[in-house]
Short mmCIF file of C-alpha atoms in Angstrom, two decimals:
data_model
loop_
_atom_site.label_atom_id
_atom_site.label_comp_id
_atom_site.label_asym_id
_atom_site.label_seq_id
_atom_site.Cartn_x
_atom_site.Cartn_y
_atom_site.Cartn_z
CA UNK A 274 0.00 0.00 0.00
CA UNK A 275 2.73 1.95 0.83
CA UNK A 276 4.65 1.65 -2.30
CA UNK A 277 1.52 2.55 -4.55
CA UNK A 278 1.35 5.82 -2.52
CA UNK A 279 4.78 6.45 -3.13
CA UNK A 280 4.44 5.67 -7.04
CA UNK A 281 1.55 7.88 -7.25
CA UNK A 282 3.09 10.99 -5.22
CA UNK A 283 6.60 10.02 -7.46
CA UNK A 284 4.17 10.28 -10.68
CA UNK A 285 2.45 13.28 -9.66
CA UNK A 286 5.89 15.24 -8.95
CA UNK A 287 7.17 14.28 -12.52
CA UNK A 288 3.59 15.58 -13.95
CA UNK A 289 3.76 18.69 -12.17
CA UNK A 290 7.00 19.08 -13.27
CA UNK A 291 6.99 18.40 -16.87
CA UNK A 292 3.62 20.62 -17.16
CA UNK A 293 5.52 23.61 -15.24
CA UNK A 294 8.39 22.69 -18.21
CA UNK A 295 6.02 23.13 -21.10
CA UNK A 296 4.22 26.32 -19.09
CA UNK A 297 7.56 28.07 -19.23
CA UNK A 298 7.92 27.44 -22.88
CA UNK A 299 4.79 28.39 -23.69
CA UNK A 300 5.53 31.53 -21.82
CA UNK A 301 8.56 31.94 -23.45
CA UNK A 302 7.19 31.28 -27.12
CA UNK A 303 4.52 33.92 -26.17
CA UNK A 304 6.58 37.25 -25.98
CA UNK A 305 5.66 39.44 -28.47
CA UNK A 306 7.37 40.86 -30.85
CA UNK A 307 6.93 44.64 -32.00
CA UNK A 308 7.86 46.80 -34.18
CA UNK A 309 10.01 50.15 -33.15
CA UNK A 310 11.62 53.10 -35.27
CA UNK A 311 14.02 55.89 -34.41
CA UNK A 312 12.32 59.32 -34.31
CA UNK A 313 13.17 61.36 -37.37
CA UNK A 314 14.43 64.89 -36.99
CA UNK A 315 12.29 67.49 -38.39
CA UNK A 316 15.32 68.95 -41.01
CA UNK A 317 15.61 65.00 -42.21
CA UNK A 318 18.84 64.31 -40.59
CA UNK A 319 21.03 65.34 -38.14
CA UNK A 320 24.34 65.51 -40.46
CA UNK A 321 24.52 67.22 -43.19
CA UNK A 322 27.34 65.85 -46.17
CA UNK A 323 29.70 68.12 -48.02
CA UNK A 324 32.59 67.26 -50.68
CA UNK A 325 35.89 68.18 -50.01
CA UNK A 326 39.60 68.12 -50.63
CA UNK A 327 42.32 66.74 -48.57
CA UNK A 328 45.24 69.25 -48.14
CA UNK A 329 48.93 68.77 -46.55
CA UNK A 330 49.05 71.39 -43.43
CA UNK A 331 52.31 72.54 -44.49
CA UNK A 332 52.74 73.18 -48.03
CA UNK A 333 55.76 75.08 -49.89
CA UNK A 334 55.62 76.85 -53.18
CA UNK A 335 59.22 76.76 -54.31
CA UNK A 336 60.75 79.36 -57.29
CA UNK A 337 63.98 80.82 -57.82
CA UNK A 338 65.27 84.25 -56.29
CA UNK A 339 67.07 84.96 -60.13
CA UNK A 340 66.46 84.40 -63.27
CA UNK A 341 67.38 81.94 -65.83
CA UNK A 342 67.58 78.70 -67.76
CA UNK A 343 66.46 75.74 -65.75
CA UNK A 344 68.99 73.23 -66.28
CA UNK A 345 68.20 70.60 -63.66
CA UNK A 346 64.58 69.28 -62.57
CA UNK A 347 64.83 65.80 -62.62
CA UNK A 348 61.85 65.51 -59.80
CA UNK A 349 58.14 64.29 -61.09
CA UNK A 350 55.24 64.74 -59.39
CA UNK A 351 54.62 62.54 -56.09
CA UNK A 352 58.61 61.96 -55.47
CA UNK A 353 59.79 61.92 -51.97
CA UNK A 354 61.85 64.50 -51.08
CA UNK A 355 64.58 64.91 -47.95
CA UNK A 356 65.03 68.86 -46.26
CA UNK A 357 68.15 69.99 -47.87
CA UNK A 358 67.75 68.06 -50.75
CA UNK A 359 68.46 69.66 -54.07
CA UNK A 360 65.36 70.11 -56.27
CA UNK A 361 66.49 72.39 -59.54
CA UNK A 362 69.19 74.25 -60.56
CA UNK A 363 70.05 77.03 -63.41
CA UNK A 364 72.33 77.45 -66.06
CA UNK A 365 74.79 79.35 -63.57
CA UNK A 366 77.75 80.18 -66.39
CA UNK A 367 76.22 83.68 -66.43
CA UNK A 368 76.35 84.64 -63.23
CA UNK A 369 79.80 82.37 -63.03
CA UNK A 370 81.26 84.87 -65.40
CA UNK A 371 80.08 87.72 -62.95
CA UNK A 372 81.88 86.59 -60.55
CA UNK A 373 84.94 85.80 -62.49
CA UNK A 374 84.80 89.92 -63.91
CA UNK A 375 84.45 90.80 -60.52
CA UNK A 376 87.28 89.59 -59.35
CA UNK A 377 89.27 90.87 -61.81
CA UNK A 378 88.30 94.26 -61.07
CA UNK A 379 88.74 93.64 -57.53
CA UNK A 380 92.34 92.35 -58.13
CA UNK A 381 92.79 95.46 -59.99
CA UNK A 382 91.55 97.97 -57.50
CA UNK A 383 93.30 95.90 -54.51
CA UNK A 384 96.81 96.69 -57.03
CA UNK A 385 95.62 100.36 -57.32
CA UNK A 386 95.26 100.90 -53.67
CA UNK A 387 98.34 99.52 -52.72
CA UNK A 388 100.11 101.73 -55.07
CA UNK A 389 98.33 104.58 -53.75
CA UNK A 390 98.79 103.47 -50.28
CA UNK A 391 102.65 103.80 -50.98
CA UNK A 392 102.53 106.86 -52.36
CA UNK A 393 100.67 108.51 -49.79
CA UNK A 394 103.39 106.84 -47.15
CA UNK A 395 106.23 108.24 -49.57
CA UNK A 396 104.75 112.07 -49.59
CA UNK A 397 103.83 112.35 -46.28
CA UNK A 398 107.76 111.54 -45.14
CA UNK A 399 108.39 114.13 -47.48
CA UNK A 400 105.62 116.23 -46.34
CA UNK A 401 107.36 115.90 -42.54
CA UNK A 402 110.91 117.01 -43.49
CA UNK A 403 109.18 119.99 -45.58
CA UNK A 404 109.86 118.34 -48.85
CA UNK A 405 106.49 118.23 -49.87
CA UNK A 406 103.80 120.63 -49.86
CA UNK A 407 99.88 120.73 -48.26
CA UNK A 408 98.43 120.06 -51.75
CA UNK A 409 100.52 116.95 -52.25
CA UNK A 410 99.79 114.86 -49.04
CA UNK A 411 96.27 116.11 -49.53
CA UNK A 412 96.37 114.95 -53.11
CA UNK A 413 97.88 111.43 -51.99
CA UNK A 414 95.69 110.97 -49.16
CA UNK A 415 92.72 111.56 -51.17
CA UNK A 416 93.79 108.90 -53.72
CA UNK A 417 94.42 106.32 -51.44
CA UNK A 418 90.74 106.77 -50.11
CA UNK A 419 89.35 106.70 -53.38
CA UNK A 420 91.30 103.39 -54.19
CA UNK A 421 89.82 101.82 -51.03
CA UNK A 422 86.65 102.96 -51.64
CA UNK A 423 86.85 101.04 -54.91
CA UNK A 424 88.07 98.16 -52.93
CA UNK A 425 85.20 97.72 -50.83
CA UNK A 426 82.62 98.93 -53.35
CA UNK A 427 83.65 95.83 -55.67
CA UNK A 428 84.12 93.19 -53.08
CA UNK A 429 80.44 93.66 -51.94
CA UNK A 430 79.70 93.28 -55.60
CA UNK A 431 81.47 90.15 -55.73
CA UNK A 432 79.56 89.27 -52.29
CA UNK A 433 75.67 89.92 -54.07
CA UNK A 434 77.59 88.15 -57.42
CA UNK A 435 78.08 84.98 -55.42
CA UNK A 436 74.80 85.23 -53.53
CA UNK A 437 73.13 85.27 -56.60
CA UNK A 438 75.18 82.50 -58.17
CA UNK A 439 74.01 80.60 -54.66
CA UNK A 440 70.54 81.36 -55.89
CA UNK A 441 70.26 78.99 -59.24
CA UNK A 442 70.25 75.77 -56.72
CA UNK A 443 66.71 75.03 -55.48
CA UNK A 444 66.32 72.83 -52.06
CA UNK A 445 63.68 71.51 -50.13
CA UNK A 446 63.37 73.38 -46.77
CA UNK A 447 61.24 70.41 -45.63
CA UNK A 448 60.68 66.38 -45.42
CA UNK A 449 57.84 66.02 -47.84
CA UNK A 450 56.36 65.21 -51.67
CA UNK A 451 56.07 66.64 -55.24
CA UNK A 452 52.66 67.51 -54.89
CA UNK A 453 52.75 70.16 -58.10
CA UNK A 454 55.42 71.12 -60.58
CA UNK A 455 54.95 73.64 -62.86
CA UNK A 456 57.99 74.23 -65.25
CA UNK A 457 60.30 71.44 -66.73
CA UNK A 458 63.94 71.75 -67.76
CA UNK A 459 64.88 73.57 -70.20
CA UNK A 460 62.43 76.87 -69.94
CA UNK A 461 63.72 79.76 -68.98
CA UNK A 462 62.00 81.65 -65.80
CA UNK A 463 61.74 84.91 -64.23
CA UNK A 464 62.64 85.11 -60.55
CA UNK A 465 59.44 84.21 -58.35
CA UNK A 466 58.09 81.58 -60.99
CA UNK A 467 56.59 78.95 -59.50
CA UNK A 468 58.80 75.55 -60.01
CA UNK A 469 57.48 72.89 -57.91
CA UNK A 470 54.70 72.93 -54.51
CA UNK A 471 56.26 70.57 -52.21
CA UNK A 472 54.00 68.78 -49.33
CA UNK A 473 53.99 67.12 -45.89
CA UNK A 474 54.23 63.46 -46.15
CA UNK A 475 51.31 63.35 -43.72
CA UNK A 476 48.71 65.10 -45.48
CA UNK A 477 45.76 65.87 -42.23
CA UNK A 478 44.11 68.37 -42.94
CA UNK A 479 40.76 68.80 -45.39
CA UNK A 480 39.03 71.73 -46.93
CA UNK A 481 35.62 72.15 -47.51
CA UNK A 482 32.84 74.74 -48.68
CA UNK A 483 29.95 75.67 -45.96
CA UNK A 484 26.63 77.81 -47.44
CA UNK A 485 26.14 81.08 -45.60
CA UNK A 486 23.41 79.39 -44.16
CA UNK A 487 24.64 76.79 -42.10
CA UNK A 488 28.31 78.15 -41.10
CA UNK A 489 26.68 80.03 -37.94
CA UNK A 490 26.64 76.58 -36.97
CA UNK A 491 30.02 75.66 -36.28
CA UNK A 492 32.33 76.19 -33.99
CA UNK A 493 35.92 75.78 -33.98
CA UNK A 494 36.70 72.83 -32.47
CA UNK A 495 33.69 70.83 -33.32
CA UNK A 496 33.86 67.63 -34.08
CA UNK A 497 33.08 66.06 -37.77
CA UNK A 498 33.60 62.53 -39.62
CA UNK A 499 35.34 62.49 -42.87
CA UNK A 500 35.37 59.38 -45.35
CA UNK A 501 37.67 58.65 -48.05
CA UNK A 502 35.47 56.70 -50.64
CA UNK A 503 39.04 55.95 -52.62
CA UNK A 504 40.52 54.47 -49.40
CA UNK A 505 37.57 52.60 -47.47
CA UNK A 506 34.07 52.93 -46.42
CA UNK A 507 35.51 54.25 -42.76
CA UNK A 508 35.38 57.22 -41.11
CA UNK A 509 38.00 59.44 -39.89
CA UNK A 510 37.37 61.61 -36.58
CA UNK A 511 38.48 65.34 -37.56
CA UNK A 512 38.03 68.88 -35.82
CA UNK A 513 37.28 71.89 -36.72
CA UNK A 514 40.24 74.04 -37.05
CA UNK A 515 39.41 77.17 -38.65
CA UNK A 516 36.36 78.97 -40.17
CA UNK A 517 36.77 81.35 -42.65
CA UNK A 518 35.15 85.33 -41.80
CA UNK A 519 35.10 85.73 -45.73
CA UNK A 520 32.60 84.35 -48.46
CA UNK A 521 34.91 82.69 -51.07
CA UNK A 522 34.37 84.41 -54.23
CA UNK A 523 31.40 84.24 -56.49
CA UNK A 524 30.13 82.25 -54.02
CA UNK A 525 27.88 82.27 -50.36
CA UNK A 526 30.04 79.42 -49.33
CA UNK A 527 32.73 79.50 -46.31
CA UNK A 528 35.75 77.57 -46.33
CA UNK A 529 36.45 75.63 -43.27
CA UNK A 530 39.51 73.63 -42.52
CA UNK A 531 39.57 70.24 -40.64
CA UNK A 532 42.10 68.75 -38.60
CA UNK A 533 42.13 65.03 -39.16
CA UNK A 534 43.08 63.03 -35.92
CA UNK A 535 44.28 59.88 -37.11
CA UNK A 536 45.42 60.57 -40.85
CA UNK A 537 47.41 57.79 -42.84
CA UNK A 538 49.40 58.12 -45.45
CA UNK A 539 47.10 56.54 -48.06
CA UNK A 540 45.52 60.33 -47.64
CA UNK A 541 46.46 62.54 -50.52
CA UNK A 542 46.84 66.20 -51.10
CA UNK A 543 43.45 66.95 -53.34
CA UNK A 544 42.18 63.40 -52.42
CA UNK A 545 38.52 64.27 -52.52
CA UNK A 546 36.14 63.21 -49.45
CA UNK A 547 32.91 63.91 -48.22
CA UNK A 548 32.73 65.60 -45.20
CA UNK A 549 29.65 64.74 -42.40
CA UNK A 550 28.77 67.53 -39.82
CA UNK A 551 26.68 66.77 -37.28
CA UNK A 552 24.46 70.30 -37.57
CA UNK A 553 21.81 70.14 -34.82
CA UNK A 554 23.93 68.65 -31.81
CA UNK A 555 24.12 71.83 -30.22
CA UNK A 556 20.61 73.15 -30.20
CA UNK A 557 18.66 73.03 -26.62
CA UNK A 558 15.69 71.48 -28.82
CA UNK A 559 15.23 68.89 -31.84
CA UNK A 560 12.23 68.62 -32.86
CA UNK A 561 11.32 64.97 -34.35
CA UNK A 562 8.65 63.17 -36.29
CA UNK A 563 7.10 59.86 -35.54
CA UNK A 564 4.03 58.27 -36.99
CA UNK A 565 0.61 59.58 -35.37
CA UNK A 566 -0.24 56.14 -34.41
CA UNK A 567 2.95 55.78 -32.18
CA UNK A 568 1.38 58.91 -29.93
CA UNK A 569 -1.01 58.41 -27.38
CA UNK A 570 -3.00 60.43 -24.75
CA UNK A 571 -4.29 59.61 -21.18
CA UNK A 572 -5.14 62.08 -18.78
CA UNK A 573 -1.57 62.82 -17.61
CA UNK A 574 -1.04 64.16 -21.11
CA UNK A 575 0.55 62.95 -24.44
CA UNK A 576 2.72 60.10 -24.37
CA UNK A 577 4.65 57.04 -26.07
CA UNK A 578 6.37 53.92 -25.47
CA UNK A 579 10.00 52.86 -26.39
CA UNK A 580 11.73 50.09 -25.92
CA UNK A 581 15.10 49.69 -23.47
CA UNK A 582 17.17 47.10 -23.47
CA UNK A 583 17.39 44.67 -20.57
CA UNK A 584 19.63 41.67 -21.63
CA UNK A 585 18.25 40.02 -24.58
CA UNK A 586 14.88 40.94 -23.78
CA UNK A 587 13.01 44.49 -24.42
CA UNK A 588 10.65 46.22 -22.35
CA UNK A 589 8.32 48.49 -22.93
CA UNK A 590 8.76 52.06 -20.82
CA UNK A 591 6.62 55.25 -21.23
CA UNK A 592 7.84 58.49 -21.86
CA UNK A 593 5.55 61.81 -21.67
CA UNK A 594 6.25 64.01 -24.10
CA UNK A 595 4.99 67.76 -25.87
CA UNK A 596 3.52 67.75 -29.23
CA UNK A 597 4.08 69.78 -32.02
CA UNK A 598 1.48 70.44 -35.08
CA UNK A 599 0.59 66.89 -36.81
CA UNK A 600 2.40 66.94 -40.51
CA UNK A 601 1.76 64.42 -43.37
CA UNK A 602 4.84 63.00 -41.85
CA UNK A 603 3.33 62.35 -37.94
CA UNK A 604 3.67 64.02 -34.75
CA UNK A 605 6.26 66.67 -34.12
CA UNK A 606 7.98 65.90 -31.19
CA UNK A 607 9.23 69.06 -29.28
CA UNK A 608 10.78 67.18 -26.35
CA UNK A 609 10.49 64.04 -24.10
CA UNK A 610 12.31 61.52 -26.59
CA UNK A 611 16.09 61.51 -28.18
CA UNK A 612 17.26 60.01 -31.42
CA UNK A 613 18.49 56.92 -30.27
CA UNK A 614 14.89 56.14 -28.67
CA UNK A 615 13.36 52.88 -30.00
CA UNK A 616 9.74 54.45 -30.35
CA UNK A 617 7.19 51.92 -30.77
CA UNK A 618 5.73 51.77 -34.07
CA UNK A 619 1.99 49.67 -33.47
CA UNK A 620 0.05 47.81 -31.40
CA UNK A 621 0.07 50.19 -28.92
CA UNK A 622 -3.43 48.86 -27.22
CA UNK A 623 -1.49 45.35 -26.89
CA UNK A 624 1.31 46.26 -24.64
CA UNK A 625 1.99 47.86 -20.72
CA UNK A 626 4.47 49.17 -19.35
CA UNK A 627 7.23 46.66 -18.03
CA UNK A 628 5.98 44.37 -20.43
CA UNK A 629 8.96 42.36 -21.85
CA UNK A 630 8.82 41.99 -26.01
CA UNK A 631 11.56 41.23 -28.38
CA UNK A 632 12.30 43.10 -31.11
CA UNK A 633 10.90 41.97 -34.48
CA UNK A 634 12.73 44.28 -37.17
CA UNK A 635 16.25 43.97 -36.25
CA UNK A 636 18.44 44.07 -39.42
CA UNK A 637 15.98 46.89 -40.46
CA UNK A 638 17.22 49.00 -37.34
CA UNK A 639 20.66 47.74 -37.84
CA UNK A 640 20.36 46.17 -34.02
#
């Protein structure tokens, strides 16, 4: 008797047991999924994309202080260059021959005022034991000057002869690139043409055109995302470094400059990019649009639900919020939700708060 009563209470606990099993499947089969969005800002999106052109923060324009026949400029564009190295050179057998007249002359002069030297020396011992009058020592004295003035008047023509003979080489005052080159060997060019525009290695900085409209906007400082579509889908972090005070011309368009803060060298100078600033970060109040049906109202007010996150599992919260004028596009929303709030989309009437759902468009939200 005692064994059947065992058997049955041993039966009973595995019956129990198995039906709380499937009752906690069920349950778990019965979550609901829902449907959320992301409220949309009223301007359509909270970046706004411009094209742009990468640009080398330190860039040299290199020409010639004389002018000439270029002789040497064996650089193409994109070479590497080293500081100090030598980049173009002119025919210098002009100014060679300047320097070789002038140093005639000033061996000439140097022979002259010697002589006169001596001469004064001679007539002013004659001039002391009264062999020689005023007028002569006067006369010698004033030779001699003028011989040394000659002296020194031609050796600083010989110096700004040689300097200007130092002037047909062209070097690099930096480490960096051909990035332009404008002449090639061969042509002859004025002093101050443009020969080559040499550029960091590291080109991190980018350039880029802002309407009138939106440059009130930024601030130095800010920060932006940049993408390289010739390098990779990724985004570089950047900052605003300066913003123009002048329209650029024939245009309502500012130029702004941007700091990249982790540049590679895969970046080059005019590499174009597309620039993303994030326009409405720093306004006290976005206004957003969701679907009328995702806004309800109780007696507390208007409100709607969104979905946060607890482990693998969603639950629905409430959030009050103030509404706007109702567009073709929904509700605006003048505060009570952010961007990154899952908003529930429908079946508003099926759900409470605290209730735990899962989230049935996923890969739509990108989640």
């Amino acid at each position: 008797m005692k064994s059947r009563f065992l058997v049955l209470v041993l039966a009973s606990a595995v019956f129990f047991s198995a039906c709380s099993i499937e009752e906690k499947k069920v349950e778990q089969k019965t979550i609901k999924s829902v449907f959320a969005i992301y409220p949309k800002s009223k301007d359509g999106e909270t970046t706004r994309v411009f094209n742009a052109l990468a640009s080398a923060n330190n860039q040299v324009k290199l020409s010639f202080k004389v002018k000439g026949n270029i002789s040497k400029l064996e650089l193409d564009i994109g070479d590497e260059v080293k500081k100090n190295q030598l980049i173009a050179s002119l025919d210098s057998a002009p100014y060679e021959l300047q320097v070789s007249q002038a140093k005639f002359g000033l061996s000439e002069a140097t022979v002259a005022m010697k002589n006169a030297k001596s001469n004064y020396e001679r007539v002013k011992k004659l001039y002391i034991n009264q062999n020689a009058s005023t007028s002569d020592i006067d006369n010698a004295k004033a030779q001699y000057n003028s011989t040394k003035a000659k002296v020194n008047n031609i050796q600083k023509q010989l110096d700004y002869i040689k300097l200007q003979l130092s002037y047909t080489k062209l070097y690099s005052p930096i480490d960096g690139y051909i990035s332009s080159k404008f002449v090639q060997e061969n042509e002859n060019v004025n002093a101050g043409t443009p020969i080559v525009l040499i550029s960091d290695k590291l080109v991190d900085e980018v350039q880029v055109q802002v309407p009138d409209v939106l440059i009130n906007k930024l601030k130095v400082g800010d920060s932006v995302k940049v993408k390289f579509t010739s390098i990779s889908n990724d985004k570089f972090d950047a900052k605003i470094k300066e913003i123009s005070k002048f329209t650029s011309p024939n245009q309502k368009t500012y130029q702004v400059v941007l700091k990249l803060e982790n540049p590679t060298k895969k970046i080059k100078s005019g590499m174009s990019s597309e620039v993303y600033f994030n326009l409405l970060k720093d306004l006290k109040s976005v206004v957003y649009l969701i679907p009328a049906g995702s806004v309800l109202n109780d007696k507390n007010g208007y409100f709607v639900y969104v979905l946060e996150k607890q482990d693998d599992i969603y639950q629905i919260k409430r959030k009050n919020v103030k509404v706007g004028n109702l567009t073709n596009d929904g509700y605006e929303i003048i505060s009570g939700i952010k961007d990154k709030d899952l908003v529930l989309k429908a079946g508003m009437s099926e759900v409470f708060e605290n209730m735990e759902v899962s989230l049935g468009n996923k890969k739509e939200l990108g989640k």
